Amino acid sequence: MPHYSLTLPDARAVHIRLNAEALTLSIDELLIYTFDLAGRLIGAFDHGVNYRRGLDGRVLARWRDERNRRQRRWLSADEAQALLTKMRGELEVISKQYSVNSIQYSVIGGDETEYGIRNTHHEVAAVMARALDFDYVADIRRFHQVYRPISILPPDQYQALVLQATEGCSFNTCTFCALYRDRPFRIKTPAEFEQHVADVLAFFGPGVSMRRSLFLADANALIIPQKRLLPLMQITARAFPILPEGLDAAARRAWLDEHPHGMTGVFAFVDGLSAERKTVDDFRQLRALGLRRVYIGLESGHEPLLAWLRKPSTAAEMIEAVGRMKAAGLQIGVIVLLGAGGRRFDAGHVQDTAAALDAMPLDGDDIIYFSPFQPDPAAPYLSIARAEGVDIPDDAFMAAQRQRILDRLTLPPPPAGPKRVPYNLADFVY
Ligand code: SF4
């Protein structure tokens, strides 16, 4: 992959890298900008602070403080605008310096012809030109026309191409969750969904190359009755080549290189009740159409806590559902909610959650996510907890609870057993 470098009039060194997914500009390695191939700023790094820009224009800043603790905050609209203004100023200077004669290049990989390098040189110029002209106001407006708010994704799907086959959550009962209370639940018709897919592709433009998986949203798209879901899955399968299963790492990479718009699979949340309504064969049919991993919010294995949280399904139902999905060859992501129910439910939560996870046939393809409780003022949890004298957990309590659950688990560690991964909702940006 060619890697260009140049020197700015103020003597700062710029390194430019273009691959099939993104353009990255690094100035003295202290200031880094990443754009998708439509020229849309996706992320930045400025003297120790990471910025992640969402498609809705909001920007999350993350850094480590003097005691090496992770910090984060959302920028104000003015700060987000200042980030774009600074980026444009830098980009203008860089693109002026960028010409065939002023560039030194090195080739990593060594199989680029001179024609290939010059070709890529023009592609870099084209993406930089798009980045300079990028109309963020129009882009945000278009984003809101194409999508309902994208409330949350699993951490390994933050870069997915989201397709909203449904809107909202069909339950909206869980006391800790207000993610989808802003919209009624509905299922799109095949015609609507086909139009949505076309609108999504038009919205992303060349930037779609950064997205290598499909996430079937919103909260529980797999609740769609099988007869109505199959045509929607067939639409995704027609629109995107899906990586065949069973390839080794090298074959996987080769397939993805050969299919610039190919996707690693379809991913979706599911809840216990929705999974209950599907048979192993139903899940097999979905897998044949590209479904790869399903994410289920267990939250806890402790039935009294699940009832207190008003989860729509029991732990026993979720264990059974995971068994059925594994039997169909799907990968599973199980989400555990740390700190839920505070000290009142702590002992039962630890004991029964470890037992529930152990009762699931999870293996090295699967992931257990530990998600710290985040008080949401729009959800009823806080007022219920206050009225019942249930404490709100702090970070130390939740970290200790996570460790106690892990200590009780008898599932093998990776690679034979599931990965154990943090899932902090506060890090989510789409
Ligand atoms: S936790 Fe899941 S099932 Fe419960 S209200 Fe939120 S999105 Fe719906």
PDB file of C-alpha atoms in Angstrom, residues 42 128 136 197 243 260 283 329 341 345 412:
ATOM      1  CA  ILE A  42     -14.600   9.936  10.939  1.00  0.00           C
ATOM      2  CA  MET A 128      -8.713  15.022  -0.272  1.00  0.00           C
ATOM      3  CA  TYR A 136     -21.410  18.412   6.826  1.00  0.00           C
ATOM      4  CA  VAL A 197     -31.052  -0.098   1.746  1.00  0.00           C
ATOM      5  CA  LEU A 243     -18.153 -13.672   3.291  1.00  0.00           C
ATOM      6  CA  PRO A 260     -14.683  -4.298  -1.826  1.00  0.00           C
ATOM      7  CA  PHE A 283     -32.057 -19.872  12.613  1.00  0.00           C
ATOM      8  CA  GLY A 329     -24.317 -22.703  14.010  1.00  0.00           C
ATOM      9  CA  GLY A 341     -30.017  -3.905  41.488  1.00  0.00           C
ATOM     10  CA  PHE A 345     -29.282  -8.194  44.380  1.00  0.00           C
ATOM     11  CA  PRO A 412     -12.829 -22.341  29.572  1.00  0.00           C
TER      12      PRO A 412
END
